[in-house]
mmCIF file with all atom_site columns, C-alpha atoms in Angstrom:
data_model
loop_
_atom_site.group_PDB
_atom_site.id
_atom_site.type_symbol
_atom_site.label_atom_id
_atom_site.label_alt_id
_atom_site.label_comp_id
_atom_site.label_asym_id
_atom_site.label_entity_id
_atom_site.label_seq_id
_atom_site.pdbx_PDB_ins_code
_atom_site.Cartn_x
_atom_site.Cartn_y
_atom_site.Cartn_z
_atom_site.occupancy
_atom_site.B_iso_or_equiv
_atom_site.pdbx_formal_charge
_atom_site.auth_seq_id
_atom_site.auth_comp_id
_atom_site.auth_asym_id
_atom_site.auth_atom_id
_atom_site.pdbx_PDB_model_num
ATOM 1   C CA . MET V 1 1   ? 122.904 142.520 152.948 1.00 0.00 ? 1   MET V CA 1
ATOM 2   C CA . LYS V 1 2   ? 119.254 141.407 152.875 1.00 0.00 ? 2   LYS V CA 1
ATOM 3   C CA . THR V 1 3   ? 119.070 142.521 149.264 1.00 0.00 ? 3   THR V CA 1
ATOM 4   C CA . CYS V 1 4   ? 122.174 140.593 148.334 1.00 0.00 ? 4   CYS V CA 1
ATOM 5   C CA . HIS V 1 5   ? 120.545 137.475 149.747 1.00 0.00 ? 5   HIS V CA 1
ATOM 6   C CA . CYS V 1 6   ? 117.525 138.019 147.816 1.00 0.00 ? 6   CYS V CA 1
ATOM 7   C CA . LEU V 1 7   ? 119.387 138.438 144.622 1.00 0.00 ? 7   LEU V CA 1
ATOM 8   C CA . LEU V 1 8   ? 121.550 135.411 145.250 1.00 0.00 ? 8   LEU V CA 1
ATOM 9   C CA . ALA V 1 9   ? 118.483 133.211 145.931 1.00 0.00 ? 9   ALA V CA 1
ATOM 10  C CA . ALA V 1 10  ? 116.740 134.500 142.760 1.00 0.00 ? 10  ALA V CA 1
ATOM 11  C CA . ALA V 1 11  ? 119.944 133.824 140.629 1.00 0.00 ? 11  ALA V CA 1
ATOM 12  C CA . ILE V 1 12  ? 120.082 130.136 142.023 1.00 0.00 ? 12  ILE V CA 1
ATOM 13  C CA . MET V 1 13  ? 116.411 129.712 141.216 1.00 0.00 ? 13  MET V CA 1
ATOM 14  C CA . LEU V 1 14  ? 117.136 130.839 137.624 1.00 0.00 ? 14  LEU V CA 1
ATOM 15  C CA . ILE V 1 15  ? 120.087 128.681 137.208 1.00 0.00 ? 15  ILE V CA 1
ATOM 16  C CA . LEU V 1 16  ? 117.993 125.583 138.433 1.00 0.00 ? 16  LEU V CA 1
ATOM 17  C CA . ALA V 1 17  ? 115.156 126.507 136.256 1.00 0.00 ? 17  ALA V CA 1
ATOM 18  C CA . ALA V 1 18  ? 117.442 126.755 133.230 1.00 0.00 ? 18  ALA V CA 1
ATOM 19  C CA . CYS V 1 19  ? 118.860 123.297 134.081 1.00 0.00 ? 19  CYS V CA 1
ATOM 20  C CA . THR V 1 20  ? 115.403 121.611 134.194 1.00 0.00 ? 20  THR V CA 1
ATOM 21  C CA . THR V 1 21  ? 115.110 118.683 131.872 1.00 0.00 ? 21  THR V CA 1
ATOM 22  C CA . THR V 1 22  ? 112.289 116.728 130.479 1.00 0.00 ? 22  THR V CA 1
ATOM 23  C CA . SER V 1 23  ? 111.935 112.683 130.329 1.00 0.00 ? 23  SER V CA 1
ATOM 24  C CA . GLN V 1 24  ? 109.474 110.974 128.051 1.00 0.00 ? 24  GLN V CA 1
ATOM 25  C CA . VAL V 1 25  ? 108.273 107.618 129.599 1.00 0.00 ? 25  VAL V CA 1
ATOM 26  C CA . SER V 1 26  ? 106.105 104.743 128.653 1.00 0.00 ? 26  SER V CA 1
ATOM 27  C CA . LEU V 1 27  ? 103.609 103.164 131.049 1.00 0.00 ? 27  LEU V CA 1
ATOM 28  C CA . ASP V 1 28  ? 103.032 99.426  131.409 1.00 0.00 ? 28  ASP V CA 1
ATOM 29  C CA . TYR V 1 29  ? 99.921  97.261  132.007 1.00 0.00 ? 29  TYR V CA 1
ATOM 30  C CA . ILE V 1 30  ? 101.058 94.015  133.629 1.00 0.00 ? 30  ILE V CA 1
ATOM 31  C CA . SER V 1 31  ? 98.404  92.522  135.477 1.00 0.00 ? 31  SER V CA 1
ATOM 32  C CA . GLY V 1 32  ? 98.936  88.839  135.754 1.00 0.00 ? 32  GLY V CA 1
ATOM 33  C CA . PRO V 1 33  ? 97.007  85.552  136.130 1.00 0.00 ? 33  PRO V CA 1
ATOM 34  C CA . GLY V 1 34  ? 94.914  85.392  139.287 1.00 0.00 ? 34  GLY V CA 1
ATOM 35  C CA . HIS V 1 35  ? 94.519  89.179  139.327 1.00 0.00 ? 35  HIS V CA 1
ATOM 36  C CA . VAL V 1 36  ? 91.886  89.560  136.834 1.00 0.00 ? 36  VAL V CA 1
ATOM 37  C CA . ARG V 1 37  ? 88.289  88.327  136.198 1.00 0.00 ? 37  ARG V CA 1
ATOM 38  C CA . PRO V 1 38  ? 87.910  86.795  132.813 1.00 0.00 ? 38  PRO V CA 1
ATOM 39  C CA . GLY V 1 39  ? 84.853  87.414  130.682 1.00 0.00 ? 39  GLY V CA 1
ATOM 40  C CA . ALA V 1 40  ? 83.540  87.066  127.252 1.00 0.00 ? 40  ALA V CA 1
ATOM 41  C CA . ALA V 1 41  ? 84.955  88.812  124.107 1.00 0.00 ? 41  ALA V CA 1
ATOM 42  C CA . GLU V 1 42  ? 82.121  91.469  123.853 1.00 0.00 ? 42  GLU V CA 1
ATOM 43  C CA . PHE V 1 43  ? 83.982  94.774  124.285 1.00 0.00 ? 43  PHE V CA 1
ATOM 44  C CA . ALA V 1 44  ? 85.946  97.317  122.377 1.00 0.00 ? 44  ALA V CA 1
ATOM 45  C CA . THR V 1 45  ? 87.289  100.742 123.414 1.00 0.00 ? 45  THR V CA 1
ATOM 46  C CA . GLN V 1 46  ? 86.540  104.225 122.477 1.00 0.00 ? 46  GLN V CA 1
ATOM 47  C CA . ALA V 1 47  ? 88.907  107.042 123.034 1.00 0.00 ? 47  ALA V CA 1
ATOM 48  C CA . PHE V 1 48  ? 88.964  108.545 126.390 1.00 0.00 ? 48  PHE V CA 1
ATOM 49  C CA . ILE V 1 49  ? 88.838  112.385 126.914 1.00 0.00 ? 49  ILE V CA 1
ATOM 50  C CA . ASP V 1 50  ? 91.418  114.167 128.970 1.00 0.00 ? 50  ASP V CA 1
ATOM 51  C CA . ARG V 1 51  ? 89.794  116.419 131.633 1.00 0.00 ? 51  ARG V CA 1
ATOM 52  C CA . ARG V 1 52  ? 92.880  117.171 133.620 1.00 0.00 ? 52  ARG V CA 1
ATOM 53  C CA . ASP V 1 53  ? 93.339  120.782 132.689 1.00 0.00 ? 53  ASP V CA 1
ATOM 54  C CA . VAL V 1 54  ? 97.029  120.294 131.961 1.00 0.00 ? 54  VAL V CA 1
ATOM 55  C CA . ALA V 1 55  ? 99.117  119.624 128.941 1.00 0.00 ? 55  ALA V CA 1
ATOM 56  C CA . SER V 1 56  ? 98.074  116.555 127.077 1.00 0.00 ? 56  SER V CA 1
ATOM 57  C CA . HIS V 1 57  ? 101.482 114.679 127.842 1.00 0.00 ? 57  HIS V CA 1
ATOM 58  C CA . HIS V 1 58  ? 102.085 115.963 131.222 1.00 0.00 ? 58  HIS V CA 1
ATOM 59  C CA . LEU V 1 59  ? 102.490 113.299 133.983 1.00 0.00 ? 59  LEU V CA 1
ATOM 60  C CA . GLY V 1 60  ? 104.485 114.921 136.812 1.00 0.00 ? 60  GLY V CA 1
ATOM 61  C CA . THR V 1 61  ? 107.479 117.126 137.809 1.00 0.00 ? 61  THR V CA 1
ATOM 62  C CA . VAL V 1 62  ? 110.213 116.431 140.098 1.00 0.00 ? 62  VAL V CA 1
ATOM 63  C CA . ARG V 1 63  ? 111.025 119.258 142.460 1.00 0.00 ? 63  ARG V CA 1
ATOM 64  C CA . THR V 1 64  ? 113.487 120.359 145.115 1.00 0.00 ? 64  THR V CA 1
ATOM 65  C CA . GLN V 1 65  ? 112.528 120.549 148.776 1.00 0.00 ? 65  GLN V CA 1
ATOM 66  C CA . VAL V 1 66  ? 111.725 124.271 148.307 1.00 0.00 ? 66  VAL V CA 1
ATOM 67  C CA . GLY V 1 67  ? 109.556 123.626 145.091 1.00 0.00 ? 67  GLY V CA 1
ATOM 68  C CA . THR V 1 68  ? 111.829 124.392 142.194 1.00 0.00 ? 68  THR V CA 1
ATOM 69  C CA . PRO V 1 69  ? 111.300 122.096 139.349 1.00 0.00 ? 69  PRO V CA 1
ATOM 70  C CA . LEU V 1 70  ? 114.296 119.957 138.405 1.00 0.00 ? 70  LEU V CA 1
ATOM 71  C CA . GLU V 1 71  ? 112.774 117.476 135.865 1.00 0.00 ? 71  GLU V CA 1
ATOM 72  C CA . HIS V 1 72  ? 109.392 117.216 133.969 1.00 0.00 ? 72  HIS V CA 1
ATOM 73  C CA . VAL V 1 73  ? 107.981 113.929 133.318 1.00 0.00 ? 73  VAL V CA 1
ATOM 74  C CA . GLN V 1 74  ? 105.812 113.350 130.120 1.00 0.00 ? 74  GLN V CA 1
ATOM 75  C CA . THR V 1 75  ? 104.287 110.399 128.403 1.00 0.00 ? 75  THR V CA 1
ATOM 76  C CA . ARG V 1 76  ? 105.285 109.642 124.874 1.00 0.00 ? 76  ARG V CA 1
ATOM 77  C CA . ILE V 1 77  ? 101.679 109.888 123.593 1.00 0.00 ? 77  ILE V CA 1
ATOM 78  C CA . PRO V 1 78  ? 98.842  111.794 125.107 1.00 0.00 ? 78  PRO V CA 1
ATOM 79  C CA . VAL V 1 79  ? 97.653  110.636 128.463 1.00 0.00 ? 79  VAL V CA 1
ATOM 80  C CA . ALA V 1 80  ? 94.112  110.099 127.042 1.00 0.00 ? 80  ALA V CA 1
ATOM 81  C CA . ASP V 1 81  ? 95.567  107.447 124.730 1.00 0.00 ? 81  ASP V CA 1
ATOM 82  C CA . VAL V 1 82  ? 97.616  105.934 127.383 1.00 0.00 ? 82  VAL V CA 1
ATOM 83  C CA . VAL V 1 83  ? 94.419  105.418 129.252 1.00 0.00 ? 83  VAL V CA 1
ATOM 84  C CA . THR V 1 84  ? 92.426  104.118 126.238 1.00 0.00 ? 84  THR V CA 1
ATOM 85  C CA . ASN V 1 85  ? 95.380  101.629 125.425 1.00 0.00 ? 85  ASN V CA 1
ATOM 86  C CA . ALA V 1 86  ? 95.464  100.480 129.129 1.00 0.00 ? 86  ALA V CA 1
ATOM 87  C CA . PHE V 1 87  ? 91.765  99.545  129.032 1.00 0.00 ? 87  PHE V CA 1
ATOM 88  C CA . GLY V 1 88  ? 92.396  97.737  125.612 1.00 0.00 ? 88  GLY V CA 1
ATOM 89  C CA . TYR V 1 89  ? 95.124  95.781  127.314 1.00 0.00 ? 89  TYR V CA 1
ATOM 90  C CA . GLY V 1 90  ? 92.988  95.081  130.385 1.00 0.00 ? 90  GLY V CA 1
ATOM 91  C CA . LEU V 1 91  ? 90.284  93.761  128.203 1.00 0.00 ? 91  LEU V CA 1
ATOM 92  C CA . GLU V 1 92  ? 92.781  91.598  126.410 1.00 0.00 ? 92  GLU V CA 1
ATOM 93  C CA . ALA V 1 93  ? 94.125  90.215  129.547 1.00 0.00 ? 93  ALA V CA 1
ATOM 94  C CA . ARG V 1 94  ? 90.549  89.108  130.410 1.00 0.00 ? 94  ARG V CA 1
ATOM 95  C CA . GLY V 1 95  ? 89.804  87.619  127.149 1.00 0.00 ? 95  GLY V CA 1
ATOM 96  C CA . MET V 1 96  ? 87.121  90.313  126.698 1.00 0.00 ? 96  MET V CA 1
ATOM 97  C CA . LEU V 1 97  ? 88.463  92.482  123.700 1.00 0.00 ? 97  LEU V CA 1
ATOM 98  C CA . ALA V 1 98  ? 86.559  92.055  120.511 1.00 0.00 ? 98  ALA V CA 1
ATOM 99  C CA . SER V 1 99  ? 86.812  93.935  117.148 1.00 0.00 ? 99  SER V CA 1
ATOM 100 C CA . ARG V 1 100 ? 84.903  97.139  117.002 1.00 0.00 ? 100 ARG V CA 1
ATOM 101 C CA . SER V 1 101 ? 82.448  95.664  114.577 1.00 0.00 ? 101 SER V CA 1
ATOM 102 C CA . GLY V 1 102 ? 81.728  92.571  116.516 1.00 0.00 ? 102 GLY V CA 1
ATOM 103 C CA . ALA V 1 103 ? 81.577  94.185  119.963 1.00 0.00 ? 103 ALA V CA 1
ATOM 104 C CA . ARG V 1 104 ? 78.341  94.514  122.080 1.00 0.00 ? 104 ARG V CA 1
ATOM 105 C CA . TYR V 1 105 ? 79.838  96.942  124.409 1.00 0.00 ? 105 TYR V CA 1
ATOM 106 C CA . ILE V 1 106 ? 82.018  100.010 124.260 1.00 0.00 ? 106 ILE V CA 1
ATOM 107 C CA . ILE V 1 107 ? 84.350  101.211 127.135 1.00 0.00 ? 107 ILE V CA 1
ATOM 108 C CA . THR V 1 108 ? 85.131  104.726 127.119 1.00 0.00 ? 108 THR V CA 1
ATOM 109 C CA . GLY V 1 109 ? 85.163  107.840 129.568 1.00 0.00 ? 109 GLY V CA 1
ATOM 110 C CA . GLU V 1 110 ? 87.256  110.639 131.074 1.00 0.00 ? 110 GLU V CA 1
ATOM 111 C CA . VAL V 1 111 ? 90.600  111.051 132.636 1.00 0.00 ? 111 VAL V CA 1
ATOM 112 C CA . LEU V 1 112 ? 89.909  113.076 135.824 1.00 0.00 ? 112 LEU V CA 1
ATOM 113 C CA . ASP V 1 113 ? 93.509  113.017 137.119 1.00 0.00 ? 113 ASP V CA 1
ATOM 114 C CA . MET V 1 114 ? 96.714  111.110 136.657 1.00 0.00 ? 114 MET V CA 1
ATOM 115 C CA . HIS V 1 115 ? 99.871  112.176 137.734 1.00 0.00 ? 115 HIS V CA 1
ATOM 116 C CA . CYS V 1 116 ? 103.122 111.293 139.637 1.00 0.00 ? 116 CYS V CA 1
ATOM 117 C CA . LYS V 1 117 ? 105.097 113.459 142.040 1.00 0.00 ? 117 LYS V CA 1
ATOM 118 C CA . LEU V 1 118 ? 107.921 113.479 144.445 1.00 0.00 ? 118 LEU V CA 1
ATOM 119 C CA . LEU V 1 119 ? 107.756 115.113 147.788 1.00 0.00 ? 119 LEU V CA 1
ATOM 120 C CA . VAL V 1 120 ? 109.208 112.985 150.581 1.00 0.00 ? 120 VAL V CA 1
ATOM 121 C CA . HIS V 1 121 ? 107.512 109.750 149.152 1.00 0.00 ? 121 HIS V CA 1
ATOM 122 C CA . PRO V 1 122 ? 107.299 109.144 145.432 1.00 0.00 ? 122 PRO V CA 1
ATOM 123 C CA . TYR V 1 123 ? 103.613 108.716 144.586 1.00 0.00 ? 123 TYR V CA 1
ATOM 124 C CA . GLY V 1 124 ? 101.540 107.997 141.440 1.00 0.00 ? 124 GLY V CA 1
ATOM 125 C CA . TYR V 1 125 ? 97.705  108.523 141.335 1.00 0.00 ? 125 TYR V CA 1
ATOM 126 C CA . ALA V 1 126 ? 94.910  107.953 138.658 1.00 0.00 ? 126 ALA V CA 1
ATOM 127 C CA . LYS V 1 127 ? 91.223  108.801 138.692 1.00 0.00 ? 127 LYS V CA 1
ATOM 128 C CA . ILE V 1 128 ? 89.074  107.859 135.640 1.00 0.00 ? 128 ILE V CA 1
ATOM 129 C CA . ARG V 1 129 ? 85.331  108.163 135.022 1.00 0.00 ? 129 ARG V CA 1
ATOM 130 C CA . VAL V 1 130 ? 84.394  105.054 133.082 1.00 0.00 ? 130 VAL V CA 1
ATOM 131 C CA . ALA V 1 131 ? 81.275  104.568 130.769 1.00 0.00 ? 131 ALA V CA 1
ATOM 132 C CA . VAL V 1 132 ? 79.987  101.344 129.352 1.00 0.00 ? 132 VAL V CA 1
ATOM 133 C CA . LEU V 1 133 ? 77.843  101.941 126.321 1.00 0.00 ? 133 LEU V CA 1
ATOM 134 C CA . GLU V 1 134 ? 75.756  99.715  124.255 1.00 0.00 ? 134 GLU V CA 1
ATOM 135 C CA . ALA V 1 135 ? 77.522  99.443  120.961 1.00 0.00 ? 135 ALA V CA 1
ATOM 136 C CA . ALA V 1 136 ? 74.466  99.255  118.762 1.00 0.00 ? 136 ALA V CA 1
ATOM 137 C CA . THR V 1 137 ? 72.596  102.268 120.370 1.00 0.00 ? 137 THR V CA 1
ATOM 138 C CA . GLY V 1 138 ? 75.208  104.124 122.416 1.00 0.00 ? 138 GLY V CA 1
ATOM 139 C CA . ARG V 1 139 ? 73.153  103.674 125.494 1.00 0.00 ? 139 ARG V CA 1
ATOM 140 C CA . VAL V 1 140 ? 74.976  104.323 128.829 1.00 0.00 ? 140 VAL V CA 1
ATOM 141 C CA . LEU V 1 141 ? 74.580  100.957 130.686 1.00 0.00 ? 141 LEU V CA 1
ATOM 142 C CA . HIS V 1 142 ? 77.089  101.848 133.504 1.00 0.00 ? 142 HIS V CA 1
ATOM 143 C CA . THR V 1 143 ? 79.046  104.672 134.562 1.00 0.00 ? 143 THR V CA 1
ATOM 144 C CA . ALA V 1 144 ? 81.336  105.229 137.693 1.00 0.00 ? 144 ALA V CA 1
ATOM 145 C CA . GLU V 1 145 ? 84.691  106.623 138.973 1.00 0.00 ? 145 GLU V CA 1
ATOM 146 C CA . TYR V 1 146 ? 87.557  104.526 139.692 1.00 0.00 ? 146 TYR V CA 1
ATOM 147 C CA . GLU V 1 147 ? 90.824  105.478 141.487 1.00 0.00 ? 147 GLU V CA 1
ATOM 148 C CA . GLY V 1 148 ? 94.259  103.847 141.949 1.00 0.00 ? 148 GLY V CA 1
ATOM 149 C CA . GLU V 1 149 ? 97.411  105.056 143.797 1.00 0.00 ? 149 GLU V CA 1
ATOM 150 C CA . ARG V 1 150 ? 100.774 103.768 144.534 1.00 0.00 ? 150 ARG V CA 1
ATOM 151 C CA . GLN V 1 151 ? 103.544 105.059 146.937 1.00 0.00 ? 151 GLN V CA 1
ATOM 152 C CA . SER V 1 152 ? 107.066 104.203 147.540 1.00 0.00 ? 152 SER V CA 1
ATOM 153 C CA . ARG V 1 153 ? 109.521 104.573 150.292 1.00 0.00 ? 153 ARG V CA 1
ATOM 154 C CA . ALA V 1 154 ? 111.229 107.897 150.746 1.00 0.00 ? 154 ALA V CA 1
ATOM 155 C CA . TYR V 1 155 ? 113.622 108.904 147.865 1.00 0.00 ? 155 TYR V CA 1
ATOM 156 C CA . VAL V 1 156 ? 117.271 109.626 148.871 1.00 0.00 ? 156 VAL V CA 1
ATOM 157 C CA . PRO V 1 157 ? 118.511 112.635 147.001 1.00 0.00 ? 157 PRO V CA 1
ATOM 158 C CA . GLY V 1 158 ? 121.675 111.644 145.034 1.00 0.00 ? 158 GLY V CA 1
ATOM 159 C CA . SER V 1 159 ? 120.726 108.023 144.663 1.00 0.00 ? 159 SER V CA 1
ATOM 160 C CA . GLY V 1 160 ? 119.973 108.387 140.963 1.00 0.00 ? 160 GLY V CA 1
ATOM 161 C CA . SER V 1 161 ? 117.055 109.601 138.907 1.00 0.00 ? 161 SER V CA 1
ATOM 162 C CA . PRO V 1 162 ? 113.564 109.167 140.489 1.00 0.00 ? 162 PRO V CA 1
ATOM 163 C CA . VAL V 1 163 ? 111.793 109.130 137.107 1.00 0.00 ? 163 VAL V CA 1
ATOM 164 C CA . PRO V 1 164 ? 111.895 105.173 136.644 1.00 0.00 ? 164 PRO V CA 1
ATOM 165 C CA . MET V 1 165 ? 110.352 104.882 140.145 1.00 0.00 ? 165 MET V CA 1
ATOM 166 C CA . LEU V 1 166 ? 107.727 107.591 139.450 1.00 0.00 ? 166 LEU V CA 1
ATOM 167 C CA . THR V 1 167 ? 106.928 105.767 136.040 1.00 0.00 ? 167 THR V CA 1
ATOM 168 C CA . ASN V 1 168 ? 106.253 102.375 137.801 1.00 0.00 ? 168 ASN V CA 1
ATOM 169 C CA . LEU V 1 169 ? 104.069 104.104 140.369 1.00 0.00 ? 169 LEU V CA 1
ATOM 170 C CA . ALA V 1 170 ? 102.069 105.976 137.764 1.00 0.00 ? 170 ALA V CA 1
ATOM 171 C CA . SER V 1 171 ? 101.831 102.593 135.759 1.00 0.00 ? 171 SER V CA 1
ATOM 172 C CA . GLY V 1 172 ? 100.724 100.730 138.914 1.00 0.00 ? 172 GLY V CA 1
ATOM 173 C CA . ALA V 1 173 ? 98.049  103.414 139.875 1.00 0.00 ? 173 ALA V CA 1
ATOM 174 C CA . LEU V 1 174 ? 96.672  103.351 136.438 1.00 0.00 ? 174 LEU V CA 1
ATOM 175 C CA . GLN V 1 175 ? 96.622  99.412  136.300 1.00 0.00 ? 175 GLN V CA 1
ATOM 176 C CA . ASP V 1 176 ? 94.629  99.484  139.625 1.00 0.00 ? 176 ASP V CA 1
ATOM 177 C CA . ALA V 1 177 ? 92.092  101.896 138.311 1.00 0.00 ? 177 ALA V CA 1
ATOM 178 C CA . VAL V 1 178 ? 91.614  99.847  135.058 1.00 0.00 ? 178 VAL V CA 1
ATOM 179 C CA . ASP V 1 179 ? 91.396  96.545  137.057 1.00 0.00 ? 179 ASP V CA 1
ATOM 180 C CA . ARG V 1 180 ? 88.925  97.927  139.508 1.00 0.00 ? 180 ARG V CA 1
ATOM 181 C CA . ALA V 1 181 ? 86.692  99.189  136.583 1.00 0.00 ? 181 ALA V CA 1
ATOM 182 C CA . LEU V 1 182 ? 86.757  96.092  134.501 1.00 0.00 ? 182 LEU V CA 1
ATOM 183 C CA . ASP V 1 183 ? 86.386  93.710  137.398 1.00 0.00 ? 183 ASP V CA 1
ATOM 184 C CA . ASP V 1 184 ? 83.625  95.849  139.054 1.00 0.00 ? 184 ASP V CA 1
ATOM 185 C CA . PRO V 1 185 ? 80.824  93.403  140.113 1.00 0.00 ? 185 PRO V CA 1
ATOM 186 C CA . ARG V 1 186 ? 78.272  96.226  139.538 1.00 0.00 ? 186 ARG V CA 1
ATOM 187 C CA . MET V 1 187 ? 79.327  96.763  136.004 1.00 0.00 ? 187 MET V CA 1
ATOM 188 C CA . ARG V 1 188 ? 79.308  92.948  135.407 1.00 0.00 ? 188 ARG V CA 1
ATOM 189 C CA . SER V 1 189 ? 75.962  92.453  136.700 1.00 0.00 ? 189 SER V CA 1
ATOM 190 C CA . ARG V 1 190 ? 74.388  95.411  134.894 1.00 0.00 ? 190 ARG V CA 1
ATOM 191 C CA . ILE V 1 191 ? 75.580  94.149  131.446 1.00 0.00 ? 191 ILE V CA 1
ATOM 192 C CA . GLY V 1 192 ? 75.295  90.434  132.138 1.00 0.00 ? 192 GLY V CA 1
ATOM 193 C CA . SER V 1 193 ? 78.898  89.830  131.090 1.00 0.00 ? 193 SER V CA 1
ATOM 194 C CA . ARG V 1 194 ? 79.577  85.994  130.659 1.00 0.00 ? 194 ARG V CA 1
ATOM 195 C CA . SER V 1 195 ? 82.477  84.466  132.364 1.00 0.00 ? 195 SER V CA 1
ATOM 196 C CA . ASP V 1 196 ? 85.243  82.852  130.227 1.00 0.00 ? 196 ASP V CA 1
ATOM 197 C CA . ASP V 1 197 ? 87.792  81.061  132.268 1.00 0.00 ? 197 ASP V CA 1
ATOM 198 C CA . SER V 1 198 ? 89.932  80.178  129.512 1.00 0.00 ? 198 SER V CA 1
ATOM 199 C CA . ALA V 1 199 ? 91.237  83.869  129.048 1.00 0.00 ? 199 ALA V CA 1
ATOM 200 C CA . GLY V 1 200 ? 94.910  84.561  129.019 1.00 0.00 ? 200 GLY V CA 1
ATOM 201 C CA . TRP V 1 201 ? 96.925  87.639  129.303 1.00 0.00 ? 201 TRP V CA 1
ATOM 202 C CA . GLN V 1 202 ? 99.737  89.678  127.812 1.00 0.00 ? 202 GLN V CA 1
ATOM 203 C CA . PRO V 1 203 ? 101.724 92.443  129.348 1.00 0.00 ? 203 PRO V CA 1
ATOM 204 C CA . GLY V 1 204 ? 101.442 95.715  127.212 1.00 0.00 ? 204 GLY V CA 1
ATOM 205 C CA . MET V 1 205 ? 103.470 98.938  126.936 1.00 0.00 ? 205 MET V CA 1
ATOM 206 C CA . ILE V 1 206 ? 101.274 101.965 126.791 1.00 0.00 ? 206 ILE V CA 1
#
């Protein structure tokens, strides 16, 4: 009888694995007025590097309570590009984005962690190591790690796909990390960034 139970459990797991789907999502940077610190248009971005040791598009997996995967969540473009684009939108929101040829400073770095997951509470997390370089020489002027995390109320099974909620949480976590990096007083003081209170903002899909 015990053997039959084990075989049944294995069969159920195989069926669930075969039913696993994959969703591709886009993240948004939507920081609004009053939530950013404007600056001078002196920055450009350089591609971030993904150090997460997972597939380049992987964002998370929706699992059952026993851990069986039901749905994989992937970004439409590599996560490293998502982060690079997010910093571009963050600079633009602050009036700090310049052309590469006209930039005094370069924002780049490494994606140390970025994921969403669903256990009891849906959760999104981002951890990024950011470097500010002098454009003319490549000299590192500032480097630090920044985190962002978002959590939502408990998900009720059967209430619809949790993927949109997880996408929003991942977007929010990334936005928090980007905002903390670009508004960091230590970074601003080290490079002597000038303030420009006329900066506007635009939401961006990444």
